[in-house]
mmCIF file of C-alpha atoms in Angstrom:
data_model
loop_
_atom_site.group_PDB
_atom_site.id
_atom_site.type_symbol
_atom_site.label_atom_id
_atom_site.label_comp_id
_atom_site.label_asym_id
_atom_site.label_seq_id
_atom_site.Cartn_x
_atom_site.Cartn_y
_atom_site.Cartn_z
ATOM 1 C CA MET A 18 -24.829 -125.200 75.559
ATOM 2 C CA LYS A 19 -25.920 -127.924 77.911
ATOM 3 C CA ARG A 20 -27.462 -131.061 76.463
ATOM 4 C CA ALA A 21 -31.187 -130.907 75.844
ATOM 5 C CA GLY A 22 -33.078 -132.174 78.878
ATOM 6 C CA ARG A 23 -35.180 -135.273 78.422
ATOM 7 C CA GLY A 24 -37.729 -133.435 80.487
ATOM 8 C CA THR A 25 -39.542 -136.206 82.330
ATOM 9 C CA ARG A 26 -39.905 -135.048 85.890
ATOM 10 C CA LYS A 27 -41.169 -136.767 89.010
ATOM 11 C CA SER A 28 -44.315 -134.686 89.539
ATOM 12 C CA GLY A 29 -46.172 -136.172 86.548
ATOM 13 C CA ARG A 30 -47.233 -132.661 85.519
ATOM 14 C CA LYS A 31 -46.468 -131.513 81.996
ATOM 15 C CA VAL A 32 -46.281 -128.179 80.229
ATOM 16 C CA ALA A 33 -45.810 -127.408 76.545
ATOM 17 C CA PHE A 34 -44.381 -124.049 75.493
ATOM 18 C CA VAL A 35 -45.733 -123.602 71.990
ATOM 19 C CA ALA A 36 -44.826 -121.197 69.215
ATOM 20 C CA HIS A 37 -47.116 -118.177 69.403
ATOM 21 C CA CYS A 38 -48.726 -118.732 66.009
ATOM 22 C CA LEU A 39 -49.852 -122.273 66.842
ATOM 23 C CA VAL A 40 -52.468 -120.533 69.009
ATOM 24 C CA ASN A 41 -52.809 -117.372 66.922
ATOM 25 C CA GLN A 42 -52.433 -117.651 63.165
ATOM 26 C CA ASN A 43 -53.051 -113.896 62.870
ATOM 27 C CA ALA A 44 -49.406 -113.444 63.840
ATOM 28 C CA LYS A 45 -48.115 -115.227 60.735
ATOM 29 C CA VAL A 46 -46.248 -113.377 58.027
ATOM 30 C CA ALA A 47 -48.309 -112.586 54.920
ATOM 31 C CA GLU A 48 -49.615 -115.674 53.076
ATOM 32 C CA PHE A 49 -48.211 -118.175 55.609
ATOM 33 C CA ALA A 50 -51.296 -118.532 57.834
ATOM 34 C CA ARG A 51 -52.829 -121.921 57.110
ATOM 35 C CA LEU A 52 -55.837 -121.754 59.437
ATOM 36 C CA PRO A 53 -58.033 -118.875 60.620
ATOM 37 C CA GLY A 54 -57.199 -118.845 64.330
ATOM 38 C CA ILE A 55 -55.882 -121.757 66.365
ATOM 39 C CA VAL A 56 -53.994 -124.761 64.920
ATOM 40 C CA SER A 57 -56.481 -126.843 66.817
ATOM 41 C CA PRO A 58 -55.277 -130.373 65.870
ATOM 42 C CA VAL A 59 -51.946 -129.523 67.499
ATOM 43 C CA ILE A 60 -53.294 -127.676 70.542
ATOM 44 C CA ASP A 61 -56.077 -130.203 71.116
ATOM 45 C CA LEU A 62 -53.551 -133.065 70.967
ATOM 46 C CA LEU A 63 -51.399 -131.372 73.600
ATOM 47 C CA ARG A 64 -54.397 -130.615 75.837
ATOM 48 C CA SER A 65 -55.781 -134.135 75.581
ATOM 49 C CA SER A 66 -52.303 -135.468 76.366
ATOM 50 C CA GLY A 67 -52.388 -133.596 79.666
ATOM 51 C CA TYR A 68 -50.126 -130.670 78.854
ATOM 52 C CA VAL A 69 -50.584 -127.205 80.276
ATOM 53 C CA ILE A 70 -50.305 -124.830 77.318
ATOM 54 C CA GLU A 71 -47.994 -121.825 77.471
ATOM 55 C CA GLN A 72 -47.782 -119.531 74.456
ATOM 56 C CA LEU A 73 -44.361 -118.183 73.542
ATOM 57 C CA PRO A 74 -44.109 -114.598 72.304
ATOM 58 C CA CYS A 75 -43.861 -113.993 68.551
ATOM 59 C CA PRO A 76 -40.632 -112.032 68.139
ATOM 60 C CA GLU A 77 -41.283 -111.227 64.492
ATOM 61 C CA LEU A 78 -44.704 -109.692 65.081
ATOM 62 C CA LEU A 79 -43.371 -107.686 68.023
ATOM 63 C CA PHE A 80 -40.375 -106.487 65.975
ATOM 64 C CA ASN A 81 -41.761 -105.926 62.474
ATOM 65 C CA GLY A 82 -45.529 -105.865 62.981
ATOM 66 C CA VAL A 83 -48.422 -107.469 61.138
ATOM 67 C CA THR A 84 -47.561 -106.025 57.723
ATOM 68 C CA ARG A 85 -44.070 -107.516 57.582
ATOM 69 C CA TRP A 86 -43.062 -109.444 54.494
ATOM 70 C CA TRP A 87 -41.178 -112.728 54.148
ATOM 71 C CA THR A 88 -37.678 -113.017 55.455
ATOM 72 C CA THR A 89 -35.079 -115.613 56.422
ATOM 73 C CA LYS A 90 -32.793 -116.480 59.299
ATOM 74 C CA ASP A 91 -29.857 -114.866 57.493
ATOM 75 C CA ILE A 92 -31.711 -111.559 57.459
ATOM 76 C CA TYR A 93 -32.860 -111.772 61.082
ATOM 77 C CA ASP A 94 -29.420 -112.872 62.213
ATOM 78 C CA ASN A 95 -28.259 -109.410 63.260
ATOM 79 C CA PRO A 96 -27.386 -107.829 66.621
ATOM 80 C CA GLY A 97 -30.543 -105.709 66.879
ATOM 81 C CA TYR A 98 -32.942 -108.592 66.289
ATOM 82 C CA ARG A 99 -30.961 -110.890 68.564
ATOM 83 C CA LYS A 100 -31.095 -108.214 71.291
ATOM 84 C CA HIS A 101 -34.875 -108.032 70.839
ATOM 85 C CA CYS A 102 -35.169 -111.827 71.056
ATOM 86 C CA ARG A 103 -33.007 -111.885 74.158
ATOM 87 C CA SER A 104 -35.239 -109.335 75.899
ATOM 88 C CA LEU A 105 -38.247 -111.587 75.195
ATOM 89 C CA ALA A 106 -36.247 -114.618 76.303
ATOM 90 C CA LYS A 107 -35.666 -113.094 79.729
ATOM 91 C CA PHE A 108 -39.314 -112.938 80.756
ATOM 92 C CA THR A 109 -40.096 -116.169 78.922
ATOM 93 C CA ALA A 110 -37.307 -117.976 80.746
ATOM 94 C CA ASP A 111 -38.698 -116.678 84.057
ATOM 95 C CA VAL A 112 -41.862 -118.668 83.336
ATOM 96 C CA ILE A 113 -40.013 -121.766 82.059
ATOM 97 C CA GLU A 114 -37.825 -121.608 85.165
ATOM 98 C CA ARG A 115 -40.877 -121.592 87.417
ATOM 99 C CA TYR A 116 -42.267 -124.753 85.799
ATOM 100 C CA HIS A 117 -38.828 -126.365 85.874
ATOM 101 C CA ARG A 118 -38.503 -125.600 89.574
ATOM 102 C CA ASP A 119 -41.980 -127.040 90.176
ATOM 103 C CA ARG A 120 -40.779 -130.279 88.536
ATOM 104 C CA TYR A 121 -43.000 -130.204 85.476
ATOM 105 C CA GLU A 122 -41.988 -132.078 82.367
ATOM 106 C CA VAL A 123 -41.303 -129.190 79.972
ATOM 107 C CA VAL A 124 -41.488 -129.538 76.195
ATOM 108 C CA LEU A 125 -41.142 -126.878 73.546
ATOM 109 C CA ILE A 126 -43.060 -127.077 70.280
ATOM 110 C CA GLY A 127 -41.671 -124.601 67.802
ATOM 111 C CA LEU A 128 -42.556 -123.732 64.235
ATOM 112 C CA ASP A 129 -40.212 -125.599 61.935
ATOM 113 C CA GLY A 130 -39.100 -123.677 58.892
ATOM 114 C CA SER A 131 -39.514 -120.338 60.646
ATOM 115 C CA PRO A 132 -36.477 -118.034 60.623
ATOM 116 C CA SER A 133 -37.237 -117.279 64.283
ATOM 117 C CA SER A 134 -39.221 -120.124 65.832
ATOM 118 C CA GLY A 135 -37.758 -123.136 64.013
ATOM 119 C CA VAL A 136 -36.553 -125.908 66.308
ATOM 120 C CA ARG A 137 -35.353 -128.572 63.866
ATOM 121 C CA PHE A 138 -35.474 -126.550 60.651
ATOM 122 C CA THR A 139 -35.187 -122.902 59.756
ATOM 123 C CA GLY A 140 -35.188 -120.859 56.558
ATOM 124 C CA THR A 141 -32.187 -119.666 54.595
ATOM 125 C CA SER A 142 -31.600 -116.946 52.016
ATOM 126 C CA ASP A 143 -29.752 -119.377 49.778
ATOM 127 C CA PRO A 144 -30.207 -119.177 46.836
ATOM 128 C CA ILE A 145 -33.250 -116.950 46.240
ATOM 129 C CA TRP A 146 -34.638 -115.343 49.336
ATOM 130 C CA GLY A 147 -32.709 -112.420 50.699
ATOM 131 C CA GLY A 148 -32.291 -111.051 47.214
ATOM 132 C CA ARG A 149 -34.849 -108.972 45.373
ATOM 133 C CA PRO A 150 -38.330 -109.576 46.813
ATOM 134 C CA ASP A 151 -39.736 -111.506 43.886
ATOM 135 C CA ALA A 152 -39.396 -115.040 45.222
ATOM 136 C CA ARG A 153 -42.215 -117.576 45.281
ATOM 137 C CA ILE A 154 -43.175 -119.549 48.417
ATOM 138 C CA GLU A 155 -42.026 -122.764 46.696
ATOM 139 C CA GLU A 156 -38.526 -121.292 46.520
ATOM 140 C CA TYR A 157 -38.226 -120.912 50.300
ATOM 141 C CA LYS A 158 -35.367 -123.196 51.275
ATOM 142 C CA ILE A 159 -35.580 -125.006 54.625
ATOM 143 C CA VAL A 160 -32.374 -126.203 56.261
ATOM 144 C CA PRO A 161 -31.650 -128.035 59.528
ATOM 145 C CA GLY A 162 -31.161 -125.712 62.472
ATOM 146 C CA ARG A 163 -32.870 -123.439 64.958
ATOM 147 C CA GLY A 164 -34.365 -120.026 64.288
ATOM 148 C CA VAL A 165 -32.918 -116.904 65.892
ATOM 149 C CA TRP A 166 -35.568 -116.644 68.617
ATOM 150 C CA ILE A 167 -35.135 -120.256 69.715
ATOM 151 C CA GLU A 168 -31.345 -119.826 69.721
ATOM 152 C CA GLU A 169 -31.595 -116.783 71.989
ATOM 153 C CA LEU A 170 -34.059 -118.544 74.300
ATOM 154 C CA ALA A 171 -31.642 -121.480 74.536
ATOM 155 C CA LYS A 172 -28.799 -119.120 75.452
ATOM 156 C CA GLU A 173 -30.887 -117.468 78.165
ATOM 157 C CA LEU A 174 -31.838 -120.852 79.664
ATOM 158 C CA ASP A 175 -28.233 -122.032 79.431
ATOM 159 C CA GLU A 176 -27.002 -118.989 81.344
ATOM 160 C CA ARG A 177 -29.516 -119.813 84.081
ATOM 161 C CA GLY A 178 -28.446 -123.459 84.209
ATOM 162 C CA ILE A 179 -31.851 -124.622 82.987
ATOM 163 C CA PRO A 180 -31.728 -127.437 80.404
ATOM 164 C CA PHE A 181 -33.278 -126.642 77.056
ATOM 165 C CA PRO A 182 -36.594 -128.526 76.941
ATOM 166 C CA ARG A 183 -37.058 -131.617 74.839
ATOM 167 C CA ALA A 184 -38.301 -129.959 71.696
ATOM 168 C CA SER A 185 -39.860 -130.468 68.320
ATOM 169 C CA GLY A 186 -41.564 -128.288 65.760
ATOM 170 C CA VAL A 187 -44.633 -128.177 63.578
ATOM 171 C CA PRO A 188 -43.311 -127.556 60.046
ATOM 172 C CA MET A 189 -45.967 -125.062 59.005
ATOM 173 C CA ASP A 190 -43.462 -122.883 57.146
ATOM 174 C CA SER A 191 -42.339 -125.769 54.975
ATOM 175 C CA PRO A 192 -43.741 -125.551 51.431
ATOM 176 C CA ASP A 193 -44.780 -129.239 51.597
ATOM 177 C CA PHE A 194 -46.468 -128.974 55.018
ATOM 178 C CA ASP A 195 -49.134 -131.585 55.719
ATOM 179 C CA LEU A 196 -51.223 -131.032 58.856
ATOM 180 C CA GLY A 197 -52.276 -134.652 59.361
ATOM 181 C CA ARG A 198 -48.750 -135.953 58.967
ATOM 182 C CA SER A 199 -47.434 -133.284 61.328
ATOM 183 C CA VAL A 200 -49.960 -134.071 64.058
ATOM 184 C CA ALA A 201 -49.077 -137.777 63.821
ATOM 185 C CA GLU A 202 -45.403 -136.872 64.089
ATOM 186 C CA LEU A 203 -46.106 -134.696 67.132
ATOM 187 C CA ALA A 204 -48.075 -137.508 68.774
ATOM 188 C CA THR A 205 -45.054 -139.783 68.322
ATOM 189 C CA PHE A 206 -42.773 -137.135 69.805
ATOM 190 C CA LEU A 207 -45.047 -136.708 72.829
ATOM 191 C CA SER A 208 -45.236 -140.461 73.441
ATOM 192 C CA ASP A 209 -41.462 -141.037 73.166
ATOM 193 C CA MET B 12 -58.237 -112.439 68.014
ATOM 194 C CA VAL B 13 -59.085 -112.672 71.653
ATOM 195 C CA ILE B 14 -56.909 -112.112 74.686
ATOM 196 C CA ILE B 15 -57.852 -114.615 77.356
ATOM 197 C CA ALA B 16 -57.017 -115.466 80.937
ATOM 198 C CA ASP B 17 -54.761 -118.484 81.374
ATOM 199 C CA TYR B 18 -57.672 -120.194 83.135
ATOM 200 C CA PHE B 19 -59.642 -120.608 79.918
ATOM 201 C CA LEU B 20 -56.868 -122.584 78.203
ATOM 202 C CA ASN B 21 -55.598 -124.373 81.295
ATOM 203 C CA PRO B 22 -58.618 -124.791 83.596
ATOM 204 C CA GLN B 23 -57.149 -127.917 85.181
ATOM 205 C CA GLN B 24 -54.611 -125.672 86.908
ATOM 206 C CA TYR B 25 -57.319 -123.850 88.893
ATOM 207 C CA LYS B 26 -58.597 -126.180 91.584
ATOM 208 C CA LYS B 27 -61.203 -123.744 92.968
ATOM 209 C CA LEU B 28 -62.827 -123.201 89.582
ATOM 210 C CA PRO B 29 -64.645 -125.598 87.242
ATOM 211 C CA ASN B 30 -62.427 -127.618 84.924
ATOM 212 C CA SER B 31 -64.336 -126.165 82.011
ATOM 213 C CA PRO B 32 -63.071 -126.436 78.414
ATOM 214 C CA TYR B 33 -66.011 -124.540 76.947
ATOM 215 C CA VAL B 34 -64.504 -121.078 76.488
ATOM 216 C CA TYR B 35 -61.459 -122.495 74.715
ATOM 217 C CA GLU B 36 -63.683 -124.668 72.539
ATOM 218 C CA PHE B 37 -66.005 -121.798 71.646
ATOM 219 C CA VAL B 38 -63.119 -119.484 70.768
ATOM 220 C CA ARG B 39 -61.490 -122.249 68.725
ATOM 221 C CA ASP B 40 -64.661 -123.078 66.850
ATOM 222 C CA SER B 41 -65.325 -119.383 66.188
ATOM 223 C CA GLY B 42 -62.058 -119.126 64.256
ATOM 224 C CA TYR B 43 -60.414 -116.653 66.611
ATOM 225 C CA GLY B 44 -56.735 -116.711 67.422
ATOM 226 C CA ILE B 45 -55.712 -116.499 71.053
ATOM 227 C CA ILE B 46 -53.265 -114.325 72.911
ATOM 228 C CA LYS B 47 -53.024 -116.064 76.276
ATOM 229 C CA MET B 48 -52.126 -114.056 79.349
ATOM 230 C CA PRO B 49 -49.522 -115.710 81.573
ATOM 231 C CA PRO B 50 -50.597 -117.783 84.584
ATOM 232 C CA LEU B 51 -51.280 -116.188 87.958
ATOM 233 C CA ALA B 52 -48.105 -117.707 89.372
ATOM 234 C CA THR B 53 -45.946 -115.781 86.897
ATOM 235 C CA PRO B 54 -42.957 -114.257 88.696
ATOM 236 C CA LYS B 55 -43.456 -110.509 89.219
ATOM 237 C CA VAL B 56 -40.147 -109.814 87.510
ATOM 238 C CA ALA B 57 -41.550 -111.310 84.296
ATOM 239 C CA LEU B 58 -44.912 -109.597 84.396
ATOM 240 C CA THR B 59 -43.860 -106.177 83.104
ATOM 241 C CA GLY B 60 -42.445 -107.737 79.951
ATOM 242 C CA TRP B 61 -45.506 -109.888 79.333
ATOM 243 C CA VAL B 62 -47.975 -107.034 79.837
ATOM 244 C CA SER B 63 -45.911 -104.724 77.662
ATOM 245 C CA SER B 64 -45.770 -107.306 74.861
ATOM 246 C CA VAL B 65 -49.542 -107.826 75.014
ATOM 247 C CA ALA B 66 -50.046 -104.047 74.863
ATOM 248 C CA ASP B 67 -47.724 -103.950 71.831
ATOM 249 C CA GLN B 68 -49.941 -106.499 70.124
ATOM 250 C CA ILE B 69 -53.198 -104.704 70.991
ATOM 251 C CA GLN B 70 -51.742 -101.506 69.566
ATOM 252 C CA GLU B 71 -50.303 -103.121 66.435
ATOM 253 C CA TYR B 72 -53.348 -105.233 65.555
ATOM 254 C CA GLY B 73 -55.637 -102.289 66.342
ATOM 255 C CA ASN B 74 -53.646 -100.021 64.014
ATOM 256 C CA HIS B 75 -54.278 -102.456 61.171
ATOM 257 C CA GLY B 76 -57.992 -103.032 61.601
ATOM 258 C CA PHE B 77 -57.954 -106.388 63.385
ATOM 259 C CA THR B 78 -60.684 -107.156 65.911
ATOM 260 C CA VAL B 79 -59.111 -107.572 69.337
ATOM 261 C CA LEU B 80 -61.288 -108.698 72.261
ATOM 262 C CA LEU B 81 -60.555 -109.615 75.863
ATOM 263 C CA ILE B 82 -62.146 -112.308 78.053
ATOM 264 C CA GLY B 83 -61.448 -112.272 81.791
ATOM 265 C CA MET B 84 -62.662 -114.350 84.695
ATOM 266 C CA ASN B 85 -64.503 -112.496 87.469
ATOM 267 C CA SER B 86 -63.372 -114.643 90.357
ATOM 268 C CA LEU B 87 -59.656 -114.377 89.595
ATOM 269 C CA PRO B 88 -57.349 -111.570 90.768
ATOM 270 C CA GLY B 89 -57.132 -108.950 88.036
ATOM 271 C CA LYS B 90 -59.747 -111.005 86.169
ATOM 272 C CA GLY B 91 -56.911 -113.394 85.350
ATOM 273 C CA VAL B 92 -55.616 -110.900 82.788
ATOM 274 C CA TRP B 93 -53.834 -108.343 85.015
ATOM 275 C CA VAL B 94 -56.481 -105.867 84.004
ATOM 276 C CA SER B 95 -55.114 -102.939 86.067
ATOM 277 C CA GLU B 96 -51.601 -103.333 84.722
ATOM 278 C CA LEU B 97 -52.871 -103.717 81.167
ATOM 279 C CA LYS B 98 -55.138 -100.643 81.465
ATOM 280 C CA ARG B 99 -52.267 -98.589 82.867
ATOM 281 C CA GLU B 100 -49.943 -99.646 80.056
ATOM 282 C CA LEU B 101 -52.512 -98.893 77.352
ATOM 283 C CA LEU B 102 -53.507 -95.570 78.931
ATOM 284 C CA ALA B 103 -49.865 -94.466 78.878
ATOM 285 C CA ARG B 104 -49.861 -95.143 75.127
ATOM 286 C CA GLY B 105 -53.219 -93.523 74.466
ATOM 287 C CA VAL B 106 -54.605 -96.873 73.334
ATOM 288 C CA GLU B 107 -58.112 -98.038 74.266
ATOM 289 C CA MET B 108 -58.735 -101.256 76.150
ATOM 290 C CA PRO B 109 -60.164 -103.987 73.914
ATOM 291 C CA ALA B 110 -63.879 -104.700 74.217
ATOM 292 C CA THR B 111 -64.057 -106.892 77.308
ATOM 293 C CA MET B 112 -66.262 -109.680 78.617
ATOM 294 C CA ASN B 113 -65.725 -110.925 82.161
ATOM 295 C CA LEU B 114 -67.248 -114.321 82.854
ATOM 296 C CA SER B 115 -68.596 -115.846 86.045
ATOM 297 C CA VAL B 116 -68.536 -119.464 87.189
ATOM 298 C CA SER B 117 -72.091 -119.985 85.961
ATOM 299 C CA ASP B 118 -71.079 -118.775 82.495
ATOM 300 C CA VAL B 119 -68.519 -121.558 82.121
ATOM 301 C CA ALA B 120 -70.637 -124.278 83.715
ATOM 302 C CA SER B 121 -71.850 -125.786 80.468
ATOM 303 C CA ARG B 122 -71.369 -125.563 76.721
ATOM 304 C CA ASP B 123 -74.762 -123.872 76.441
ATOM 305 C CA SER B 124 -74.135 -121.242 79.111
ATOM 306 C CA THR B 125 -70.757 -120.393 77.554
ATOM 307 C CA LYS B 126 -72.241 -120.163 74.100
ATOM 308 C CA LYS B 127 -75.078 -117.963 75.372
ATOM 309 C CA ILE B 128 -72.687 -115.415 76.895
ATOM 310 C CA LEU B 129 -70.099 -115.416 74.099
ATOM 311 C CA VAL B 130 -72.102 -115.841 70.923
ATOM 312 C CA GLY B 131 -72.851 -112.123 70.593
ATOM 313 C CA PHE B 132 -69.372 -111.136 71.741
ATOM 314 C CA LEU B 133 -67.298 -113.208 69.331
ATOM 315 C CA ARG B 134 -69.067 -112.082 66.213
#
């Protein structure tokens, strides 16, 4: 994979590709939605910072629907799900490519802790999840790494010679998530 | 949730239309989630996938009792939501179009005009 692009481009125009559920909490897996609709502190920060907002697809909703139950990267890490993610990555990369060509600064804001949309952190089956479905949310173990969807999107961009955007994530799938702290962290990321 | 034209989330990208934040703000404050349609400049090769994925969501949410609405913009091609392509895709599946509200420039001119047109729609 090519090195992540710093992203600052000459045009002064900026676009943020955001995890689907940051704009639509209805897409979250059962019991993981933290707000009714939009994660407005995050989206409002991006808008007020001058970013065009592009919403990434939610591969989990499109694959397993709204009644899906909790899962982990280990479970989603299979050829069928990766093929599904890659098909979404193709039309998503078409849009990223257009902004890249038009010299926008492109950033990607994922959903840290998610088995699919994690950028810095994803979720593992070790030691509880992935066994019998009797785990508690507090037992969900977050580890450094990207989710399956973000990995497949990175591969698609790499094959096109497009640098992976400078990226961060909002850790809404982390059991100790704190919205205020996360928005402050995002503001720092955007100003770097 | 509500499916919206790109214009309503990114009005600054549409130089011939008002740079109006009011639809986004009203949807946000009403507690609705958003499924944003891609921008008008989306490459044609990508459009089939986007429209198909939006139709998947309309079908899936509809099957499970979620309210799904659609807000388009009258002065944009395809109302800014590729309405013909979306209708065709849903018709092929036997799925109804979401309840739809198409707005005009005067509807997005002020917070009050936006509220007046949307308050009964986003119940």
